[in-house]
Short mmCIF file of C-alpha atoms in Angstrom, two decimals:
data_model
loop_
_atom_site.label_atom_id
_atom_site.label_comp_id
_atom_site.label_asym_id
_atom_site.label_seq_id
_atom_site.Cartn_x
_atom_site.Cartn_y
_atom_site.Cartn_z
CA MET A 1 0.10 0.33 -0.15
CA ARG A 2 1.61 3.26 -0.93
CA MET A 3 1.49 5.58 1.63
CA VAL A 4 1.50 9.37 1.37
CA ASN A 5 4.31 11.02 2.75
CA LEU A 6 3.41 13.81 5.14
CA ARG A 7 6.78 14.14 6.68
CA ALA A 8 7.80 16.49 3.04
CA PRO A 9 11.09 18.76 3.92
CA TYR A 10 10.87 21.84 5.97
CA ASN A 11 12.26 23.60 2.25
CA ALA A 12 9.00 21.91 0.21
CA ARG A 13 6.50 22.46 2.43
CA ARG A 14 7.51 25.72 2.87
CA VAL A 15 7.66 26.56 -1.07
CA ALA A 16 3.60 24.96 -0.79
CA LEU A 17 2.59 26.96 1.97
CA VAL A 18 3.45 29.91 -0.03
CA LEU A 19 1.70 29.03 -3.09
CA ALA A 20 -1.49 28.48 -1.53
CA VAL A 21 -1.07 31.60 -0.26
CA ILE A 22 -0.07 33.16 -2.75
CA LEU A 23 -3.24 31.62 -5.18
CA VAL A 24 -5.84 32.21 -2.34
CA LEU A 25 -4.52 35.89 -2.38
CA GLY A 26 -4.32 35.88 -6.17
CA PHE A 27 -7.91 35.04 -6.40
CA LEU A 28 -8.79 37.60 -3.82
CA LEU A 29 -7.40 39.86 -5.57
CA LEU A 30 -8.23 38.46 -9.05
CA PRO A 31 -9.99 41.12 -11.74
CA GLY A 32 -13.30 40.63 -11.77
CA GLN A 33 -13.55 39.70 -15.30
CA LEU A 34 -10.91 37.18 -14.76
CA GLN A 35 -13.29 35.44 -12.40
CA SER A 36 -15.69 35.67 -15.56
CA ILE A 37 -13.52 33.18 -17.31
CA PHE A 38 -12.95 30.81 -14.07
CA GLN A 39 -16.94 30.87 -13.95
CA GLN A 40 -17.59 30.59 -17.74
CA VAL A 41 -14.45 27.61 -17.54
CA GLY A 42 -16.94 25.77 -14.21
CA SER A 43 -20.43 25.91 -16.17
CA PRO A 44 -20.35 23.28 -18.23
CA LEU A 45 -18.70 20.96 -14.92
CA GLY A 46 -21.66 22.76 -13.20
CA TRP A 47 -25.06 21.63 -15.88
CA ILE A 48 -22.88 17.82 -15.82
CA ILE A 49 -23.55 17.94 -11.62
CA SER A 50 -26.84 19.88 -10.91
CA TRP A 51 -28.86 16.76 -13.05
CA PRO A 52 -28.10 14.09 -10.48
CA LEU A 53 -28.54 17.77 -7.80
CA GLN A 54 -32.16 17.77 -8.82
CA ALA A 55 -33.16 14.64 -9.44
CA VAL A 56 -32.47 14.11 -5.62
CA ALA A 57 -33.48 17.69 -4.09
CA GLY A 58 -36.67 16.67 -6.13
CA ILE A 59 -37.07 12.87 -4.41
CA HIS A 60 -35.97 15.29 -1.40
CA ASP A 61 -39.06 17.24 -1.68
CA ARG A 62 -40.93 14.76 -2.63
CA ILE A 63 -40.33 12.78 0.87
CA ALA A 64 -40.58 15.58 2.64
CA GLY A 65 -44.09 16.26 1.32
CA ILE A 66 -44.56 13.07 2.08
CA TRP A 67 -44.10 13.03 5.40
CA GLY A 68 -44.34 16.86 5.92
CA ARG A 69 -48.63 15.53 4.87
CA TYR A 70 -49.15 12.41 5.33
CA VAL A 71 -47.03 10.41 8.24
CA ASP A 72 -46.53 13.80 9.79
CA LEU A 73 -49.68 14.49 9.95
CA GLN A 74 -50.30 11.94 12.00
CA GLY A 75 -48.48 13.48 14.97
CA VAL A 76 -50.38 16.69 14.54
CA GLU A 77 -53.65 14.68 14.61
CA GLU A 78 -52.44 13.57 17.80
CA GLU A 79 -51.10 16.94 18.77
CA ASN A 80 -54.73 18.40 17.73
CA GLN A 81 -56.83 16.36 19.76
CA GLN A 82 -54.54 16.45 22.44
CA LEU A 83 -54.46 20.47 22.20
CA LYS A 84 -58.49 20.44 22.41
CA ARG A 85 -58.18 18.36 25.07
CA GLU A 86 -56.56 20.95 26.52
CA LEU A 87 -58.66 23.07 25.60
CA ASP A 88 -60.96 21.22 27.18
CA LEU A 89 -60.04 21.04 30.24
CA LEU A 90 -58.25 24.77 30.49
CA LYS A 91 -62.21 25.34 29.62
CA GLU A 92 -63.88 23.67 32.10
CA GLN A 93 -61.20 24.62 35.02
CA ASN A 94 -61.43 28.56 33.78
CA GLY A 95 -65.22 28.02 33.91
CA GLN A 96 -64.43 26.85 37.19
CA LEU A 97 -62.27 29.27 38.45
CA ARG A 98 -64.77 31.74 37.86
CA GLU A 99 -67.18 30.56 39.26
CA ALA A 100 -64.66 29.82 42.88
CA SER A 101 -64.39 33.34 41.95
CA VAL A 102 -67.42 34.82 42.04
CA ALA A 103 -68.31 32.99 45.33
CA THR A 104 -64.67 33.84 46.73
CA GLU A 105 -65.88 37.89 46.07
CA ARG A 106 -69.65 37.10 46.93
CA LEU A 107 -68.68 35.31 50.36
CA SER A 108 -66.22 37.39 51.00
CA ALA A 109 -68.50 40.47 50.87
CA LEU A 110 -70.53 38.27 52.65
CA LEU A 111 -68.02 37.87 55.39
CA GLU A 112 -67.03 41.24 55.75
CA PHE A 113 -70.99 42.56 56.36
CA LYS A 114 -71.63 40.02 59.07
CA LYS A 115 -68.13 41.48 60.84
CA GLN A 116 -69.03 45.13 60.44
CA VAL A 117 -72.87 44.86 60.51
CA LEU A 118 -73.88 42.07 62.65
CA PRO A 119 -71.48 39.64 64.28
CA THR A 120 -74.33 37.22 65.52
CA SER A 121 -75.23 36.43 62.79
CA VAL A 122 -76.17 32.94 60.98
CA ALA A 123 -74.62 32.52 57.52
CA ALA A 124 -76.55 30.12 55.24
CA GLN A 125 -77.35 28.77 52.57
CA VAL A 126 -80.39 28.92 49.72
CA ILE A 127 -81.33 25.05 49.47
CA GLY A 128 -84.42 25.06 47.54
CA ARG A 129 -87.77 26.58 46.69
CA ASP A 130 -91.44 26.91 48.45
CA THR A 131 -92.88 23.06 47.53
CA GLY A 132 -96.50 24.88 46.68
CA ASN A 133 -97.08 27.56 44.45
CA TRP A 134 -98.88 30.08 46.91
CA TYR A 135 -96.22 31.17 48.59
CA LYS A 136 -93.01 32.67 47.43
CA THR A 137 -89.89 31.12 50.17
CA ILE A 138 -86.59 29.78 49.75
CA ILE A 139 -85.25 27.39 52.17
CA LEU A 140 -82.12 27.78 54.54
CA ASN A 141 -79.29 24.63 55.11
CA LYS A 142 -80.00 25.85 58.37
CA GLY A 143 -82.30 24.80 61.10
CA ALA A 144 -82.79 25.23 64.97
CA SER A 145 -80.26 23.90 65.91
CA ASP A 146 -78.30 25.68 64.81
CA GLY A 147 -80.05 29.00 66.35
CA LEU A 148 -82.63 30.20 63.72
CA GLN A 149 -85.84 30.76 64.87
CA SER A 150 -89.49 32.47 63.46
CA ASP A 151 -89.56 35.89 62.67
CA GLN A 152 -85.85 36.57 62.36
CA GLY A 153 -84.52 38.34 59.44
CA VAL A 154 -82.77 37.41 56.49
CA ILE A 155 -80.34 39.47 54.74
CA THR A 156 -78.05 39.48 52.55
CA PRO A 157 -75.44 42.52 51.54
CA ALA A 158 -77.23 43.98 49.60
CA GLY A 159 -80.47 44.44 51.40
CA VAL A 160 -83.36 42.25 52.37
CA VAL A 161 -84.52 38.82 51.49
CA GLY A 162 -87.62 37.76 53.56
CA ARG A 163 -87.77 36.41 57.58
CA ILE A 164 -88.16 32.74 58.71
CA VAL A 165 -91.58 31.42 58.60
CA LYS A 166 -90.87 28.24 60.04
CA THR A 167 -88.00 25.74 60.73
CA THR A 168 -87.28 22.51 61.25
CA ALA A 169 -83.87 21.22 63.16
CA SER A 170 -82.04 21.67 59.63
CA THR A 171 -83.53 23.40 57.49
CA ALA A 172 -85.98 26.49 57.88
CA VAL A 173 -88.36 28.29 55.37
CA VAL A 174 -88.12 31.90 55.05
CA LEU A 175 -91.08 34.21 53.63
CA LEU A 176 -89.51 36.45 50.60
CA VAL A 177 -89.97 40.22 50.70
CA THR A 178 -91.56 39.99 47.72
CA ASP A 179 -94.64 37.20 48.66
CA PRO A 180 -97.72 39.44 49.92
CA ASN A 181 -98.46 37.99 53.13
CA ASN A 182 -94.96 39.09 54.07
CA ALA A 183 -95.25 42.72 56.38
CA ILE A 184 -91.59 44.37 57.19
CA ALA A 185 -91.42 47.87 59.20
CA GLY A 186 -90.35 50.53 55.90
CA LEU A 187 -89.11 53.57 56.83
CA ILE A 188 -88.02 56.04 53.46
CA GLN A 189 -84.57 57.71 54.01
CA ARG A 190 -84.92 60.79 52.95
CA THR A 191 -88.23 61.86 54.53
CA ARG A 192 -88.34 59.14 57.21
CA ASP A 193 -91.34 58.52 56.85
CA GLU A 194 -92.59 55.26 57.82
CA GLY A 195 -94.55 52.59 56.84
CA ILE A 196 -95.25 48.99 55.88
CA VAL A 197 -93.87 47.02 53.40
CA GLU A 198 -95.39 43.68 51.57
CA GLY A 199 -94.87 42.25 48.67
CA THR A 200 -96.98 42.28 45.35
CA THR A 201 -98.11 39.66 43.24
CA GLN A 202 -96.19 41.03 39.92
CA GLY A 203 -93.08 39.71 42.79
CA GLN A 204 -92.09 43.67 43.31
CA ALA A 205 -93.10 45.13 47.13
CA ARG A 206 -95.22 47.81 47.92
CA LEU A 207 -94.61 50.14 50.70
CA LYS A 208 -98.23 51.11 52.14
CA TYR A 209 -99.56 53.78 54.95
CA ILE A 210 -97.41 56.56 54.22
CA PRO A 211 -98.77 60.18 55.69
CA LEU A 212 -100.48 61.97 52.65
CA LEU A 213 -97.71 64.74 53.21
CA SER A 214 -94.88 62.94 52.72
CA ASN A 215 -92.59 64.16 49.91
CA ALA A 216 -92.06 60.76 49.00
CA ARG A 217 -90.88 60.82 45.02
CA PRO A 218 -89.03 58.01 42.84
CA GLY A 219 -85.28 57.08 43.43
CA ASP A 220 -86.10 57.44 47.39
CA HIS A 221 -84.49 54.63 49.38
CA VAL A 222 -86.46 52.25 51.88
CA VAL A 223 -85.00 51.18 54.65
CA THR A 224 -85.71 49.02 58.06
CA SER A 225 -87.44 50.58 60.41
CA GLY A 226 -85.95 48.37 63.06
CA LEU A 227 -89.18 49.02 65.17
CA VAL A 228 -90.56 46.13 64.86
CA GLY A 229 -89.66 42.86 62.82
CA GLY A 230 -86.27 40.87 62.66
CA PHE A 231 -84.48 43.38 61.06
CA PRO A 232 -81.96 46.56 62.92
CA ARG A 233 -82.38 49.79 61.16
CA GLY A 234 -81.15 50.71 57.89
CA ILE A 235 -81.05 47.40 55.97
CA PRO A 236 -82.47 48.60 52.45
CA ILE A 237 -84.82 47.22 51.26
CA GLY A 238 -85.28 48.37 48.45
CA THR A 239 -86.08 51.92 45.72
CA ILE A 240 -89.54 53.97 45.65
CA THR A 241 -90.20 53.45 41.70
CA ARG A 242 -94.08 54.94 42.08
CA ILE A 243 -95.82 56.86 44.08
CA ASP A 244 -99.50 55.88 44.42
CA LYS A 245 -101.47 58.78 45.67
CA GLU A 246 -105.31 58.00 45.37
CA GLU A 247 -108.26 60.47 46.33
CA GLU A 248 -109.83 60.46 49.77
CA ALA A 249 -107.12 58.43 50.78
CA LEU A 250 -105.70 58.80 54.41
CA PHE A 251 -102.52 57.19 53.31
CA GLN A 252 -100.20 56.90 50.35
CA SER A 253 -98.69 54.31 49.08
CA ALA A 254 -95.18 53.08 47.04
CA GLU A 255 -94.03 50.92 44.53
CA LEU A 256 -90.47 49.65 45.62
CA SER A 257 -88.57 47.63 43.64
CA PRO A 258 -86.42 45.10 45.67
CA GLU A 259 -83.08 45.54 46.14
CA VAL A 260 -81.97 41.76 46.72
CA ASP A 261 -83.26 39.67 43.26
CA PRO A 262 -84.39 37.28 45.37
CA ASN A 263 -84.28 34.05 42.31
CA ARG A 264 -80.76 34.92 42.54
CA VAL A 265 -80.28 34.66 45.85
CA GLU A 266 -77.59 31.87 47.34
CA GLU A 267 -76.13 33.09 51.25
CA VAL A 268 -77.91 35.02 53.25
CA LEU A 269 -77.59 35.68 56.75
CA VAL A 270 -79.84 35.23 59.43
CA ILE A 271 -80.31 37.89 62.05
CA GLN A 272 -80.44 36.09 65.41
CA SER A 273 -82.85 38.58 67.57
CA SER A 274 -80.31 39.10 70.13
CA SER A 275 -77.97 40.86 68.25
CA ILE A 276 -80.07 43.43 67.09
CA PRO A 277 -78.90 46.36 69.42
CA ALA A 278 -81.23 48.57 71.13
CA GLU A 279 -82.19 52.01 69.74
CA GLY A 280 -80.27 53.33 72.57
CA GLU A 281 -77.40 51.26 72.09
CA ARG A 282 -77.84 52.03 68.46
CA LEU A 283 -76.95 55.76 69.53
CA GLY A 284 -74.60 54.94 71.78
CA VAL A 285 -76.84 56.21 74.46
CA PRO A 286 -75.14 56.17 78.14
CA LYS A 287 -76.86 53.34 80.15
CA HIS A 288 -78.48 54.54 83.65
CA LYS A 289 -76.44 53.82 87.06
CA PRO A 290 -78.20 52.62 89.45
CA MET B 1 -93.04 -3.69 51.22
CA LYS B 2 -96.11 -1.06 50.18
CA GLY B 3 -94.99 0.62 53.23
CA PHE B 4 -91.42 1.35 52.62
CA ILE B 5 -92.69 2.39 48.66
CA TYR B 6 -94.63 5.09 50.52
CA PHE B 7 -92.56 6.21 51.86
CA ALA B 8 -89.62 5.84 49.44
CA VAL B 9 -92.36 7.93 47.21
CA ILE B 10 -93.07 10.35 50.60
CA VAL B 11 -88.94 11.13 50.58
CA GLY B 12 -88.20 11.11 47.55
CA LEU B 13 -90.69 13.48 46.05
CA VAL B 14 -90.98 16.15 49.03
CA PRO B 15 -86.97 16.99 47.25
CA VAL B 16 -87.98 16.94 43.52
CA GLN B 17 -91.18 19.58 43.86
CA SER B 18 -88.40 21.85 46.13
CA VAL B 19 -85.22 21.86 44.42
CA VAL B 20 -86.24 20.68 40.64
CA LEU B 21 -89.00 21.61 39.98
CA SER B 22 -88.33 24.93 40.60
CA HIS B 23 -85.90 24.97 37.96
CA VAL B 24 -88.36 23.67 35.46
CA SER B 25 -91.95 25.59 36.56
CA LEU B 26 -94.15 27.31 33.29
CA TRP B 27 -94.96 31.47 34.66
CA GLY B 28 -94.28 30.61 37.93
CA VAL B 29 -96.17 28.12 38.39
CA LYS B 30 -94.93 23.94 38.87
CA PRO B 31 -97.27 20.17 39.14
CA ASP B 32 -97.69 19.80 42.40
CA LEU B 33 -96.46 15.88 42.59
CA GLY B 34 -98.02 15.54 45.98
CA PHE B 35 -100.90 16.01 44.73
CA VAL B 36 -100.71 13.45 42.21
CA ALA B 37 -99.38 11.01 44.09
CA VAL B 38 -101.99 11.27 46.52
CA CYS B 39 -104.25 10.90 43.43
CA LEU B 40 -103.00 8.14 42.02
CA VAL B 41 -102.14 5.80 45.24
CA GLY B 42 -106.01 6.33 46.45
CA LEU B 43 -107.03 5.01 42.65
CA ILE B 44 -104.92 2.20 42.85
CA ALA B 45 -104.11 1.22 46.38
CA GLY B 46 -107.47 2.50 48.11
CA GLU B 47 -109.17 4.87 50.14
CA LEU B 48 -107.46 4.45 53.21
CA ASP B 49 -104.06 4.38 51.40
CA GLY B 50 -105.10 7.07 49.60
CA LEU B 51 -105.81 8.82 52.86
CA LEU B 52 -102.98 8.21 55.14
CA VAL B 53 -100.14 8.52 52.00
CA GLY B 54 -102.06 11.98 51.67
CA LEU B 55 -101.97 12.57 55.16
CA ALA B 56 -98.33 11.73 55.31
CA LEU B 57 -97.22 13.65 52.33
CA GLY B 58 -99.08 17.07 53.07
CA TRP B 59 -97.50 17.02 56.98
CA ALA B 60 -94.07 16.55 54.73
CA MET B 61 -94.69 18.98 52.28
CA SER B 62 -95.81 22.10 54.52
CA LEU B 63 -92.41 21.37 56.54
CA PHE B 64 -90.84 23.19 53.30
CA SER B 65 -93.52 25.30 52.65
CA ALA B 66 -94.93 29.03 54.06
CA GLN B 67 -98.07 26.69 54.14
CA ASP B 68 -99.93 25.99 57.48
CA LEU B 69 -99.74 22.58 58.17
CA ILE B 70 -103.09 22.09 59.40
CA SER B 71 -104.57 22.80 55.05
CA SER B 72 -101.79 21.04 54.25
CA VAL B 73 -102.39 18.06 55.80
CA VAL B 74 -105.65 17.95 55.37
CA LEU B 75 -106.47 19.04 51.59
CA LYS B 76 -103.80 15.63 50.49
CA GLY B 77 -106.01 13.28 52.93
CA THR B 78 -109.35 13.97 51.66
CA VAL B 79 -107.57 14.05 48.05
CA GLY B 80 -106.15 10.50 48.56
CA PHE B 81 -109.62 9.37 50.56
CA LEU B 82 -111.54 10.82 47.59
CA ALA B 83 -109.52 8.98 45.18
CA GLY B 84 -110.18 6.53 46.77
CA LEU B 85 -113.12 6.51 46.68
CA ALA B 86 -113.72 7.34 43.33
CA GLY B 87 -111.35 4.46 42.87
CA ARG B 88 -113.57 2.32 44.28
CA GLN B 89 -116.60 2.93 42.46
CA VAL B 90 -114.93 2.39 39.17
CA VAL B 91 -114.37 -0.83 37.01
CA TYR B 92 -111.86 0.98 33.77
CA LEU B 93 -109.90 3.87 34.12
CA SER B 94 -108.38 5.02 30.38
CA PRO B 95 -106.05 7.85 31.13
CA VAL B 96 -108.39 10.23 29.02
CA VAL B 97 -110.35 9.98 31.50
CA LEU B 98 -107.64 10.60 34.49
CA VAL B 99 -106.52 13.22 32.53
CA ILE B 100 -110.06 15.13 33.12
CA GLY B 101 -111.06 13.90 36.29
CA LEU B 102 -107.00 15.27 37.66
CA LEU B 103 -108.03 18.44 36.26
CA VAL B 104 -110.97 18.87 37.66
CA VAL B 105 -110.07 17.83 41.26
CA SER B 106 -106.69 19.74 41.03
CA CYS B 107 -108.90 22.89 39.65
CA LEU B 108 -111.56 22.16 42.78
CA ALA B 109 -108.79 21.43 45.67
CA GLY B 110 -106.81 24.24 44.34
CA LEU B 111 -110.12 26.78 44.17
CA ILE B 112 -110.33 26.18 48.21
CA ALA B 113 -106.92 26.72 49.22
CA PRO B 114 -107.20 30.53 48.65
CA PHE B 115 -109.72 30.25 51.33
CA ALA B 116 -108.08 27.76 53.38
CA LEU B 117 -105.20 29.85 54.00
CA LYS B 118 -106.22 32.71 54.15
CA LEU B 119 -104.08 34.72 52.03
CA ASN B 120 -103.40 38.21 51.43
CA ALA B 121 -106.42 40.96 49.70
CA GLN B 122 -103.75 41.27 46.96
CA GLN B 123 -104.38 37.31 46.08
CA ASP B 124 -108.24 37.19 45.16
CA TRP B 125 -109.93 34.15 43.73
CA TRP B 126 -109.57 35.57 40.16
CA TRP B 127 -105.96 35.65 40.44
CA ALA B 128 -105.73 32.53 41.91
CA THR B 129 -107.60 31.11 39.42
CA TRP B 130 -106.28 32.18 36.41
CA THR B 131 -102.76 32.85 37.78
CA VAL B 132 -102.51 29.91 39.49
CA VAL B 133 -105.44 27.47 40.29
CA LEU B 134 -105.86 26.59 36.02
CA PRO B 135 -101.96 26.23 35.52
CA GLN B 136 -101.57 24.17 38.05
CA ALA B 137 -104.36 22.01 37.51
CA CYS B 138 -103.06 22.09 33.49
CA LEU B 139 -99.87 20.57 34.47
CA ASP B 140 -101.14 18.00 37.54
CA ALA B 141 -103.23 16.33 34.89
CA VAL B 142 -100.70 16.18 31.96
CA ILE B 143 -98.01 14.87 34.54
CA GLY B 144 -101.14 12.25 36.42
CA GLY B 145 -101.89 11.43 32.78
CA ALA B 146 -98.59 10.53 32.14
CA ILE B 147 -97.72 8.36 35.16
CA TYR B 148 -100.91 6.25 34.42
CA TRP B 149 -100.40 5.91 31.16
CA LEU B 150 -97.29 4.27 31.64
CA MET B 151 -98.62 2.04 34.14
CA TRP B 152 -101.80 1.73 32.10
CA SER B 153 -99.39 0.92 28.90
CA ARG B 154 -96.97 -1.88 30.90
CA LEU B 155 -98.52 -3.08 33.16
CA ASN B 156 -101.70 -5.04 34.49
CA ILE B 157 -103.46 -2.24 36.05
CA GLU B 158 -106.93 -3.91 36.46
CA GLN B 159 -104.49 -6.89 38.34
CA LEU B 160 -102.96 -3.79 40.43
CA MET B 161 -105.95 -2.38 41.66
CA SER B 162 -107.61 -5.42 42.62
CA GLU B 163 -104.61 -6.59 44.24
CA SER B 164 -103.68 -4.05 46.23
CA ARG B 165 -107.22 -3.47 47.67
CA MET B 166 -107.28 -6.80 49.17
#
């Protein structure tokens, strides 16, 4: 076997290196015209080489196309399915998180309201509606065993919901403020005129027995008066939408739009009667000393 | 066995009436499944069963309603008893006849209710008839008729009636 002798004599190597440098520099320094000559001389060779090159390139492209359109699509299909599953999962999680976020906001507001206003109230969830069609009631998941009793007021941070009319050990029935058979002592916040709020058959509420001289008008807010019933003073009941003044009547009445939509209530606070501050306590009147 | 079935009906009907039907009510009125159940029990099993189931169901449903105990128990018990008496007088009862019967009886029971419950003056007889009584009677009749038709087509109802009254 013939071996290449790389151990050339020092002078020969030195001469070859110098020639190579000169060649490179010569090509670099060669004028443009001479460069095009080399290009033209080499073009037939390039044309010959271009045939197999194009063929291989074509095959490559064909294979790449087949791979991309069919074989690789299987992965895309799987990936697509996977992404769809992930999307569904994320949508579901997003829905749950939104619901949790809304519930957290609602419960936080309820808790804050409870801390600020009614330290001894009981929080309860709505679990059902009246079994009949004659009364508008909701059923709570707390009952007598949790300290709930008849005539206790039921509220949300938005306002009055109703009052308890019946309890079992673990449930309570709340007659809604929109039921015509309910009656809550109300007060027009601006004019300080008092009356009785009862529901209407249209699902609204009505403030009755407003003095004739009252200048109540639509837009006025009605709150609990705190005189009777299981509510402290100042809990919102509704906003006056219309004043009804009949001739020769002793009183006028007002139609109210309730602050709380009873059909959308999910959590409520039940005011325990002992937690309602007396009028003197509320106004900060000092107690008499014996 | 019969007692267990009645117990299951009572325990199952109250949550359905209170929770599920509130979402599927039409024009704010839902059918009274308790009334339908009491009528069917009375018709098929006789006046004693109708009366007892009516009393128990009326009591159970009144616990989850603002309706007072007495009116609920008495109305349901009476309906069950009368259904039992009516069932004893007939040999063959087609679903169509049952639907008409349920419609009439539900209307009558519904018209008595406002007086028995001493409702607010706003809820007068005219309001009650058009807003609650008639829609509820139609729903009761349709649901009762559907349940009876299912039983009628799947079971030998005459044999069931005669066996259950023995």
